[in-house]
CSV table of C-alpha atoms in Angstrom, one decimal:
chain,number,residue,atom,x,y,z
A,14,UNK,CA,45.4,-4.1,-4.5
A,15,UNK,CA,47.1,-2.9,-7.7
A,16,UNK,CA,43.4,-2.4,-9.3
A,17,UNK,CA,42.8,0.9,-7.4
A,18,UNK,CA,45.7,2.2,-9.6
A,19,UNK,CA,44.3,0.4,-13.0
A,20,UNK,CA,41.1,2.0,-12.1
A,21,UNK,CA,43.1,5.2,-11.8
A,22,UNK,CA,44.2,4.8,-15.5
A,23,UNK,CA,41.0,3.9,-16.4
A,24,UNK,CA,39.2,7.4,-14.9
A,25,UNK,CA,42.9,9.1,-16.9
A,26,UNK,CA,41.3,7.4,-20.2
A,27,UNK,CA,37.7,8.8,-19.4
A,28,UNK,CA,38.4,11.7,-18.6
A,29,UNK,CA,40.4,12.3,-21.8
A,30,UNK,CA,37.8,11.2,-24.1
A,31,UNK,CA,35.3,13.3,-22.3
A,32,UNK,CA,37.2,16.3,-22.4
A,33,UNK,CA,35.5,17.2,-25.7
A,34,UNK,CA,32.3,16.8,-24.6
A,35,UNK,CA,32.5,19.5,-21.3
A,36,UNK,CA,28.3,19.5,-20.8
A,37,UNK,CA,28.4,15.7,-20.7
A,38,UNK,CA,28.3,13.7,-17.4
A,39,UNK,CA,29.1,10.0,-17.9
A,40,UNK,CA,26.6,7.5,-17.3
A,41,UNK,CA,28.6,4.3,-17.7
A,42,UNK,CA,31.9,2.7,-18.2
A,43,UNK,CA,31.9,-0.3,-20.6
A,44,UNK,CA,35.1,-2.3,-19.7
A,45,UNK,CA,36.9,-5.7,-20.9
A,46,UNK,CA,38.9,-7.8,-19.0
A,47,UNK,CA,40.9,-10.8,-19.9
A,48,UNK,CA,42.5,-13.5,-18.2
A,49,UNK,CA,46.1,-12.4,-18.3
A,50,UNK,CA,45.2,-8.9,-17.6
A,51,UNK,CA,46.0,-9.4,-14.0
A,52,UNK,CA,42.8,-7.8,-12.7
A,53,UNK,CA,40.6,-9.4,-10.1
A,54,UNK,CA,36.9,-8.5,-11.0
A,55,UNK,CA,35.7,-8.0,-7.6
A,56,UNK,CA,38.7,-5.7,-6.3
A,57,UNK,CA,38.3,-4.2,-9.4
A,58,UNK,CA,34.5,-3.2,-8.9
A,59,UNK,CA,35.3,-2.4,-5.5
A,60,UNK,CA,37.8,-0.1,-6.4
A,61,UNK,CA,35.5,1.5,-9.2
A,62,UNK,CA,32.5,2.1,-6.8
A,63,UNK,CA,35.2,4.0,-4.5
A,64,UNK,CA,36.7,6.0,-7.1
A,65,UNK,CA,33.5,6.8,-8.9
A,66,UNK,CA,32.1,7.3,-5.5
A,67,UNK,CA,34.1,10.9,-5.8
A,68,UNK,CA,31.8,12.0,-9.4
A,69,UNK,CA,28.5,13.3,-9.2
A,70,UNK,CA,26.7,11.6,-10.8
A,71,UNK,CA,28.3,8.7,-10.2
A,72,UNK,CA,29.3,6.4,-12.9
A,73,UNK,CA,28.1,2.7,-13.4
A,74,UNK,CA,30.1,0.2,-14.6
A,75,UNK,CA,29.7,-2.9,-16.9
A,76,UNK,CA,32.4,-5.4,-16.8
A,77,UNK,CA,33.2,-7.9,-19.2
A,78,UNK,CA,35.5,-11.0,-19.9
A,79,UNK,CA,37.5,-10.9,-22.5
A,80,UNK,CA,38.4,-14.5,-24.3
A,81,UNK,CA,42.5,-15.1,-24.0
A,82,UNK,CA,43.7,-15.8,-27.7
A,83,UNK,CA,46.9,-16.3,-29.0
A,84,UNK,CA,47.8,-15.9,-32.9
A,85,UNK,CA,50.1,-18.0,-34.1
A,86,UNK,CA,53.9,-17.6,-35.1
A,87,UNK,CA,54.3,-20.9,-37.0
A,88,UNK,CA,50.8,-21.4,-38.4
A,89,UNK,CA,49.2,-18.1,-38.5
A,90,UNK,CA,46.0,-19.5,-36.9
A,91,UNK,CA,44.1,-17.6,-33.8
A,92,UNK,CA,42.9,-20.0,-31.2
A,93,UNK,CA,41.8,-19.6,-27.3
A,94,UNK,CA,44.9,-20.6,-24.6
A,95,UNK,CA,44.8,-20.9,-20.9
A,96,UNK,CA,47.4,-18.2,-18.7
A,97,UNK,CA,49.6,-21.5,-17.8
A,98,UNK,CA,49.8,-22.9,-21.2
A,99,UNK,CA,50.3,-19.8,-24.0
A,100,UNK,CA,50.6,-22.5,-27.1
A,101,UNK,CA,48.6,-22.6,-30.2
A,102,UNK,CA,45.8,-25.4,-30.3
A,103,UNK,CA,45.8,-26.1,-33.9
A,104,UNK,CA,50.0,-26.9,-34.2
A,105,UNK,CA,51.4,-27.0,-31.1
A,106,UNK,CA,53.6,-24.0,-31.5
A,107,UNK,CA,54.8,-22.3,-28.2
A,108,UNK,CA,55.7,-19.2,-30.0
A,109,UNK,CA,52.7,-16.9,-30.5
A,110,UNK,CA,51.9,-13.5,-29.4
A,111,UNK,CA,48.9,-13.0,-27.2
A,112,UNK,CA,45.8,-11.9,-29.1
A,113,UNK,CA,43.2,-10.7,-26.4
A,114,UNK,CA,42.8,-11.4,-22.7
A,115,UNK,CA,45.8,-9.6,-21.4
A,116,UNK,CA,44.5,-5.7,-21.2
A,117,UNK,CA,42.1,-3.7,-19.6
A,118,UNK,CA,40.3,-2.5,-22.8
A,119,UNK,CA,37.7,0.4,-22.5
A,120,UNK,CA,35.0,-0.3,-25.2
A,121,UNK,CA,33.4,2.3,-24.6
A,122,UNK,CA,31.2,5.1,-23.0
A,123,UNK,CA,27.7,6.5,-22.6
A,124,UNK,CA,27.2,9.9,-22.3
A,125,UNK,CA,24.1,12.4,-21.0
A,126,UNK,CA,23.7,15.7,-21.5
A,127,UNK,CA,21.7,17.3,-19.3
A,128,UNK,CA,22.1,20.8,-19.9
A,129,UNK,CA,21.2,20.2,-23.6
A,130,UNK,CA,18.0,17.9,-23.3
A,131,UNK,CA,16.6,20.8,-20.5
A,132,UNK,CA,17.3,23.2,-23.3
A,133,UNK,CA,15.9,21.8,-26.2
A,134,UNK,CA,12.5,20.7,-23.9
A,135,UNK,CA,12.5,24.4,-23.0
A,136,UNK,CA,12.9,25.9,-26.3
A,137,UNK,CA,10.0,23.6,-27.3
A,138,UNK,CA,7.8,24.6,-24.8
A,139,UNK,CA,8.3,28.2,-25.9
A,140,UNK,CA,7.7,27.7,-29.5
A,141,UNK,CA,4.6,29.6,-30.9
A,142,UNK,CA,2.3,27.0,-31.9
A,143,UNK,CA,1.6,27.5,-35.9
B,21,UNK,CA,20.5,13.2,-24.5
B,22,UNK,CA,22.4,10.2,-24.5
B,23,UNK,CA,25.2,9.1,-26.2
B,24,UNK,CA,27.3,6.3,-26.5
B,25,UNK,CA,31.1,6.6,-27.5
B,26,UNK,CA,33.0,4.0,-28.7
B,27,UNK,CA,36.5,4.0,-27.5
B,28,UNK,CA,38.2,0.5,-27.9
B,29,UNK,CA,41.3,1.5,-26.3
B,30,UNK,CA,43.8,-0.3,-23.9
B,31,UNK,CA,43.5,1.7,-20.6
B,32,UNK,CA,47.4,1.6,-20.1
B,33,UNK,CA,48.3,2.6,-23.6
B,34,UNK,CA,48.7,6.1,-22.0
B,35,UNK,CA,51.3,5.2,-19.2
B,36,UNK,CA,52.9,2.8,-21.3
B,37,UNK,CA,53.6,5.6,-24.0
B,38,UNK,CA,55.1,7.8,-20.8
B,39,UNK,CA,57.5,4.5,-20.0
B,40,UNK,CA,58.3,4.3,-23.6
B,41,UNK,CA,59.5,7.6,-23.5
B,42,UNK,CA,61.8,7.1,-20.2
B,43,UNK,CA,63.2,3.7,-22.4
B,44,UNK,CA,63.8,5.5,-24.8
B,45,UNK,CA,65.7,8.2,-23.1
B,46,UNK,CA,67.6,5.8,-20.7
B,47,UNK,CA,68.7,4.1,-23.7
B,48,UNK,CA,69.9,7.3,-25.5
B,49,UNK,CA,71.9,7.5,-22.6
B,50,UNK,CA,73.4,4.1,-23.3
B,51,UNK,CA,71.6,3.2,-19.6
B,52,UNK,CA,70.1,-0.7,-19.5
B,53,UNK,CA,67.2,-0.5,-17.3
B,54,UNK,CA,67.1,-4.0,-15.6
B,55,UNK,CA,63.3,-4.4,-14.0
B,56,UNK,CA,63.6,-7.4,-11.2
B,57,UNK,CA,60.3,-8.8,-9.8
B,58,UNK,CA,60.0,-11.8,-7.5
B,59,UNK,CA,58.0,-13.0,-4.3
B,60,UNK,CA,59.3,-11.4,-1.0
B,61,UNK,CA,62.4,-13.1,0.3
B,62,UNK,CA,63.2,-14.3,-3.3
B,63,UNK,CA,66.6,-13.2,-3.2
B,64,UNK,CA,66.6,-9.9,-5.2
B,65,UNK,CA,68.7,-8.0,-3.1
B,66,UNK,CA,71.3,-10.3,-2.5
B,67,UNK,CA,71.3,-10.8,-6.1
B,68,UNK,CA,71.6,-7.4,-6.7
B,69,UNK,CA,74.6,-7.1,-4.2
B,70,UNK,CA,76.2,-9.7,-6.3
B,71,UNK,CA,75.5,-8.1,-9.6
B,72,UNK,CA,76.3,-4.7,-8.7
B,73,UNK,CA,79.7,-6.1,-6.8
B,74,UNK,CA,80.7,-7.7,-10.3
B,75,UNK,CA,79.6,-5.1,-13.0
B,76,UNK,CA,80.5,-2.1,-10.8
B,77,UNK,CA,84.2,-2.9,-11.7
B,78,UNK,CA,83.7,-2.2,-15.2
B,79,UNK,CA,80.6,-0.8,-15.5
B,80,UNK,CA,78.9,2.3,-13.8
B,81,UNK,CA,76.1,1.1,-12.1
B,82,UNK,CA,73.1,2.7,-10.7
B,83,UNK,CA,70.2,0.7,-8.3
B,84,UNK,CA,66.4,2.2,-7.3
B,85,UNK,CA,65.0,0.1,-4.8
B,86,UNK,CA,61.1,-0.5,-4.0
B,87,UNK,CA,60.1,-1.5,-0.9
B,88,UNK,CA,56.9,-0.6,1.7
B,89,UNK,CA,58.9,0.2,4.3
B,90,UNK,CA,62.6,1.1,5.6
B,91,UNK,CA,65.7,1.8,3.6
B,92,UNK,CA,66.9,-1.7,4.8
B,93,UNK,CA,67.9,-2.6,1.1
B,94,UNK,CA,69.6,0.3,0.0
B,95,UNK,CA,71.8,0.5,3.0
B,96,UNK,CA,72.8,-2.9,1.9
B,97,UNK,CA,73.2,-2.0,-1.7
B,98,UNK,CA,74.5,1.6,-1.0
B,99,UNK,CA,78.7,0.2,-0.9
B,100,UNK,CA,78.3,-1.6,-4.3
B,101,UNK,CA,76.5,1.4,-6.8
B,102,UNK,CA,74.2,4.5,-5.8
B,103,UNK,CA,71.2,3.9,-4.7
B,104,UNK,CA,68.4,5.2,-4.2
B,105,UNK,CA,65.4,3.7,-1.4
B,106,UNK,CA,61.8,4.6,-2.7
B,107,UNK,CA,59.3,3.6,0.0
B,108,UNK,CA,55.7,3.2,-1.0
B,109,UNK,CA,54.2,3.0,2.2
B,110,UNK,CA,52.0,0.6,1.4
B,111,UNK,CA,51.8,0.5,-2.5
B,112,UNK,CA,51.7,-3.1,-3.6
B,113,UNK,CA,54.3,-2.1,-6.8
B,114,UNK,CA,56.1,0.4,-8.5
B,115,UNK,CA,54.9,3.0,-10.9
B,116,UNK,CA,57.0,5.5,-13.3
B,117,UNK,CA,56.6,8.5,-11.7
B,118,UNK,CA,58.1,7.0,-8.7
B,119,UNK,CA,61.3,5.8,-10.8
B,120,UNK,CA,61.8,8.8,-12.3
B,121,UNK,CA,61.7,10.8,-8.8
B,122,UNK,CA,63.7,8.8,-8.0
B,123,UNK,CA,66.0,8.1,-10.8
B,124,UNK,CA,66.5,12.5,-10.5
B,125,UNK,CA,67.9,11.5,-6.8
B,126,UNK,CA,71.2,9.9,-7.9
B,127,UNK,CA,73.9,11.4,-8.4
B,128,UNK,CA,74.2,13.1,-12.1
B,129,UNK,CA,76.1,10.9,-14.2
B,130,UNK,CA,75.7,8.7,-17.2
B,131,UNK,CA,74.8,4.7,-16.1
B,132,UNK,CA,75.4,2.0,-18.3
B,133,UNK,CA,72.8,-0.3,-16.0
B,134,UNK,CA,70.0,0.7,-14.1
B,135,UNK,CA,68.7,-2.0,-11.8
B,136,UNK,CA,65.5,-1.2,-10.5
B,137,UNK,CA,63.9,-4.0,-7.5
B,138,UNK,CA,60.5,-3.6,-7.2
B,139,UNK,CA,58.3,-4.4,-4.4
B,140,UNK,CA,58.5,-8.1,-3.5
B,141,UNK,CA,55.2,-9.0,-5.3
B,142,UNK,CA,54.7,-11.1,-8.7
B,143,UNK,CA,51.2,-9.8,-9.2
B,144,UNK,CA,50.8,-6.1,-9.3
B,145,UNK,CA,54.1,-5.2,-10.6
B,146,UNK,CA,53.9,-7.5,-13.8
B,147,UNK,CA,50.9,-4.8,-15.2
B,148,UNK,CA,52.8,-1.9,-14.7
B,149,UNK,CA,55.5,-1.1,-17.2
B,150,UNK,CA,58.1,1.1,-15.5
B,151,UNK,CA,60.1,1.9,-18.7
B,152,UNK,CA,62.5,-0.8,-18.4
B,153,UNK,CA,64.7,-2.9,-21.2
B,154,UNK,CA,64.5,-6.1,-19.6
B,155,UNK,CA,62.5,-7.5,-16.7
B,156,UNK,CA,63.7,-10.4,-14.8
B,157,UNK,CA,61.8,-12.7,-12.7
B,158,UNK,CA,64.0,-14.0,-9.6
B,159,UNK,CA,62.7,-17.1,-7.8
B,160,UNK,CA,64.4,-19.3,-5.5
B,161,UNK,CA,63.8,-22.5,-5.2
B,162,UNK,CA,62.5,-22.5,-1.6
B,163,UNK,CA,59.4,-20.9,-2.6
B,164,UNK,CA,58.2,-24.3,-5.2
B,165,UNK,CA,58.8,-24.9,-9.1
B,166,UNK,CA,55.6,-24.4,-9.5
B,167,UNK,CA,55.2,-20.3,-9.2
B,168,UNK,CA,55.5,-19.8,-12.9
B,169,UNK,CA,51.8,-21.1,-13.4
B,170,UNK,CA,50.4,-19.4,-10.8
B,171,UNK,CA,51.7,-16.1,-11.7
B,172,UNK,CA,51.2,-16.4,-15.7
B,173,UNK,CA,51.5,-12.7,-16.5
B,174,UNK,CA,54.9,-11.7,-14.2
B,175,UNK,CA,56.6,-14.6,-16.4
B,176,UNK,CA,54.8,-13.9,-19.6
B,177,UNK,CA,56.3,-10.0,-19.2
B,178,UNK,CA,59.3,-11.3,-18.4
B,179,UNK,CA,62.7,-11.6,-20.7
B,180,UNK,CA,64.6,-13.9,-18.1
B,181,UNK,CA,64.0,-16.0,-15.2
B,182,UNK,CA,67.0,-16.2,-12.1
B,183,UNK,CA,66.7,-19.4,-10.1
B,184,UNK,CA,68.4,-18.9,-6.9
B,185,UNK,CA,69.7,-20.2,-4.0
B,186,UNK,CA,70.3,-23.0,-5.7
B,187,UNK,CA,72.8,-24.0,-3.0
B,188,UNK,CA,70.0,-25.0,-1.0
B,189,UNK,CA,68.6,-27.6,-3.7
B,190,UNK,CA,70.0,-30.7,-1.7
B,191,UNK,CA,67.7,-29.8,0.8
B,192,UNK,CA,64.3,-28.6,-1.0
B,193,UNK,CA,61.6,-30.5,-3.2
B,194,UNK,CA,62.8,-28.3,-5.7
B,195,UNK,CA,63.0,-29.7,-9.7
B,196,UNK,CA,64.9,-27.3,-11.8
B,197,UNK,CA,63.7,-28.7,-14.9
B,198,UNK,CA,59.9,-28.7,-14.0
B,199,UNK,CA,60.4,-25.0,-12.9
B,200,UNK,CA,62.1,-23.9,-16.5
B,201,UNK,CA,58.9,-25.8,-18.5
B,202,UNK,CA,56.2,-24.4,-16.7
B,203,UNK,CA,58.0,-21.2,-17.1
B,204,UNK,CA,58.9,-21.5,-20.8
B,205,UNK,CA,55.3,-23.0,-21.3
B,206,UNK,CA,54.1,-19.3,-20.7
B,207,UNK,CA,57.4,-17.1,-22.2
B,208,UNK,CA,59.3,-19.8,-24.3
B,209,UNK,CA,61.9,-17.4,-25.2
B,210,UNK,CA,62.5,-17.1,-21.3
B,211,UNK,CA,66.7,-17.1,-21.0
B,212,UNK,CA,67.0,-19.3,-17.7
B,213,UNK,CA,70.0,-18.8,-15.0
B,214,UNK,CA,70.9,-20.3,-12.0
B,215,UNK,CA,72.5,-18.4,-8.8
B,216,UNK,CA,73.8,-18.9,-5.8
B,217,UNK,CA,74.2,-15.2,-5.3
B,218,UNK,CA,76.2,-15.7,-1.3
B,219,UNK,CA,78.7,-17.3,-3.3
B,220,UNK,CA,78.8,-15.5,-6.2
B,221,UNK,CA,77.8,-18.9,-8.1
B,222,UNK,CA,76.3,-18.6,-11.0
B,223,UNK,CA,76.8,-14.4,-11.6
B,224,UNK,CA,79.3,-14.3,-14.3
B,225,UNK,CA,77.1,-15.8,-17.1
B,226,UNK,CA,74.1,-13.7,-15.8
B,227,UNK,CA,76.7,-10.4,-15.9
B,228,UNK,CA,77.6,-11.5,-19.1
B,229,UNK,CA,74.0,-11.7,-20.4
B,230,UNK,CA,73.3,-8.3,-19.0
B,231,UNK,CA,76.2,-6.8,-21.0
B,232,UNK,CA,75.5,-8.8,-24.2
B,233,UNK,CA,71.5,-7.3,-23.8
B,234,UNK,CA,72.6,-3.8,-23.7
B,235,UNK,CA,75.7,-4.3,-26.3
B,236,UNK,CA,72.3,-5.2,-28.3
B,237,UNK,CA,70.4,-2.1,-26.7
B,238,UNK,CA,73.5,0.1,-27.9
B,239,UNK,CA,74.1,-1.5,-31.4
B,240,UNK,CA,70.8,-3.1,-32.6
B,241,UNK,CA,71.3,-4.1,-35.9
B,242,UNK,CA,71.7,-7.9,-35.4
B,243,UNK,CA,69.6,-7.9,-32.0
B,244,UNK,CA,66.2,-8.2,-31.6
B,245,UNK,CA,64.2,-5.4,-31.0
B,246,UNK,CA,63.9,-3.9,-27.8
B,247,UNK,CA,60.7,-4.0,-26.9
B,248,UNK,CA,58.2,-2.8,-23.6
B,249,UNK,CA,58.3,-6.3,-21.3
B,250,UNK,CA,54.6,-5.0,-20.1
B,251,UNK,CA,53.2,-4.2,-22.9
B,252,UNK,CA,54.2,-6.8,-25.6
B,253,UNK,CA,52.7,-10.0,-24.5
């Protein structure tokens, strides 16, 4: 159940980006998975529901795969591997270094600010008409 | 308003900069931090005990120990190097902030090796980097030859793989050779060793690999890099 603490580190990553942004609430969490990333989508979800259970409002999130890919050492070519067989497809090589499909990557985030849109529809409201 | 941000970034990259900085500072201190992960019942501790036994007379030695419950290991390891028991009540692996609490435990001193056992698990431990130098996988050849495929990520991580109680390979289904090519067909730079830790079988070329890896830790210059085992895949 090691995905309560990835999702942990993932709520540390959001946090910081939203620190800038202090009248924002996030909406949603757009997240990438691979293969070798050791994460089991369903624990995973399970774990995010709980955690973002705790923020008001509470986050969404929208999980994707990420394709495992493996560049190369010998050839220099990028081609898709399976976890039990890390080797390139177009020479054979064993020795490349693993692309994509072994992090958690956070692509990115939507924002609302819900203090702002009430202000501007206010101030709007208020303007003298011409 | 909405807006979208686009971050791109590895959720880890955070924590694995923190362990960075506690490899980096171990290895200032000239300290090896040795990272073993295998099933439950592999044979870590009695490794260890074998290990410790053998570098301890040359070397000093230090040993943090994961476990969910009971400080049944380090009472074992406790007459070979200090040790330190860090319970996680539950926790499926172990995290930094756990090693350096309990890292601050031992007694002060400077440690040429670090050993640290982590929770009897080849899943959850392989994603967290806990600053060490080297991590080494420890299976045993009651437990198949066929764990390297199933558990792609803890190998991939992974600098070296221990195959012990090999004493027992008379009596198991156990092929040494299909073990090391499914392993080396996920890490093919794997260094592979073979233990029979009870009777010490096997420990003096995998001491002598530990003190060649942090002669190249100390002194660099023809060695590879030293790299994070979680994060460099």
């Amino acid at each position: 159940m090691h995905e309560f603490s990835l999702v942990e580190a993932l709520f540390e990553e959001v946090d910081r980006w939203t620190r800038d942004h202090p009248t924002a609430v996030v909406e949603s969490v757009r997240v990438r998975v691979g293969p070798l990333a050791n994460v089991e989508p369903t624990i995973f979800r399970l774990a995010f529901e709980q955690l973002a259970a705790l923020r008001t409002p509470t986050p969404r999130l929208e999980l994707e795969e990420e394709p495992l890919t493996v560049a190369c050492l010998n050839c220099g070519q990028v081609t898709e591997a399976v976890p039990q067989r890390l080797h390139c497809r177009q020479c054979g090589a064993t020795d490349v270094r693993v692309q994509t499909g072994d992090r958690i990557l956070l692509l990115s985030l939507t924002l609302l600010y819900p203090k702002s849109s009430f202000f501007v529809e206010d101030t709007r409201c208020e303007k003298p008409s011409p | 308003m909405r807006e979208t941000i686009t971050v791109n970034q590895d959720v880890l990259a955070a924590r694995r900069a923190a362990a960075d900085r506690f490899r980096t500072r171990m290895g200032d201190c000239g300290t090896l931090v040795v990272q073993l992960l295998s099933s439950p019942g592999a044979g870590k501790t009695t490794l260890l005990e074998a290990t410790a036994q053998r570098l301890s007379q040359r070397w000093k030695v230090a040993i943090l120990v994961g476990d969910l419950a009971t400080d049944r290991d380090a009472q074992r390891l406790a007459p070979y190097a200090p040790t330190v028991q860090i319970t996680t009540g539950g926790t499926c692996h172990l995290e930094l902030p756990l090693i350096e609490n309990a890292y601050a435990q031992l007694p002060p001193d400077r440690y040429d090796f670090l050993f640290v056992e982590d929770v009897g698990n080849l899943v959850c431990p392989a994603s967290h980097d806990v600053g060490q130098h080297l991590r080494v996988i420890v299976q045993s050849v009651t437990e198949g030859d066929d764990k390297a495929g199933k558990y792609p990520k803890a190998f991939r991580t992974a600098q070296a793989l221990v195959i012990s109680k090999i004493d027992l390979l008379p009596h198991v289904p156990f092929m040494v050779d299909a073990a090391i090519e499914d392993a080396q067909a996920i890490q093919p730079h794997l260094e592979v060793f073979s233990v029979c830790a009870l009777d010490h079988k096997g420990i003096a070329p995998w001491c002598r690999y530990l003190e060649k890896q942090r002669e190249q830790m100390l002194h660099p210059v023809h060695a590879q890099p030293m790299t994070s085992a979680a994060s460099h895949s």
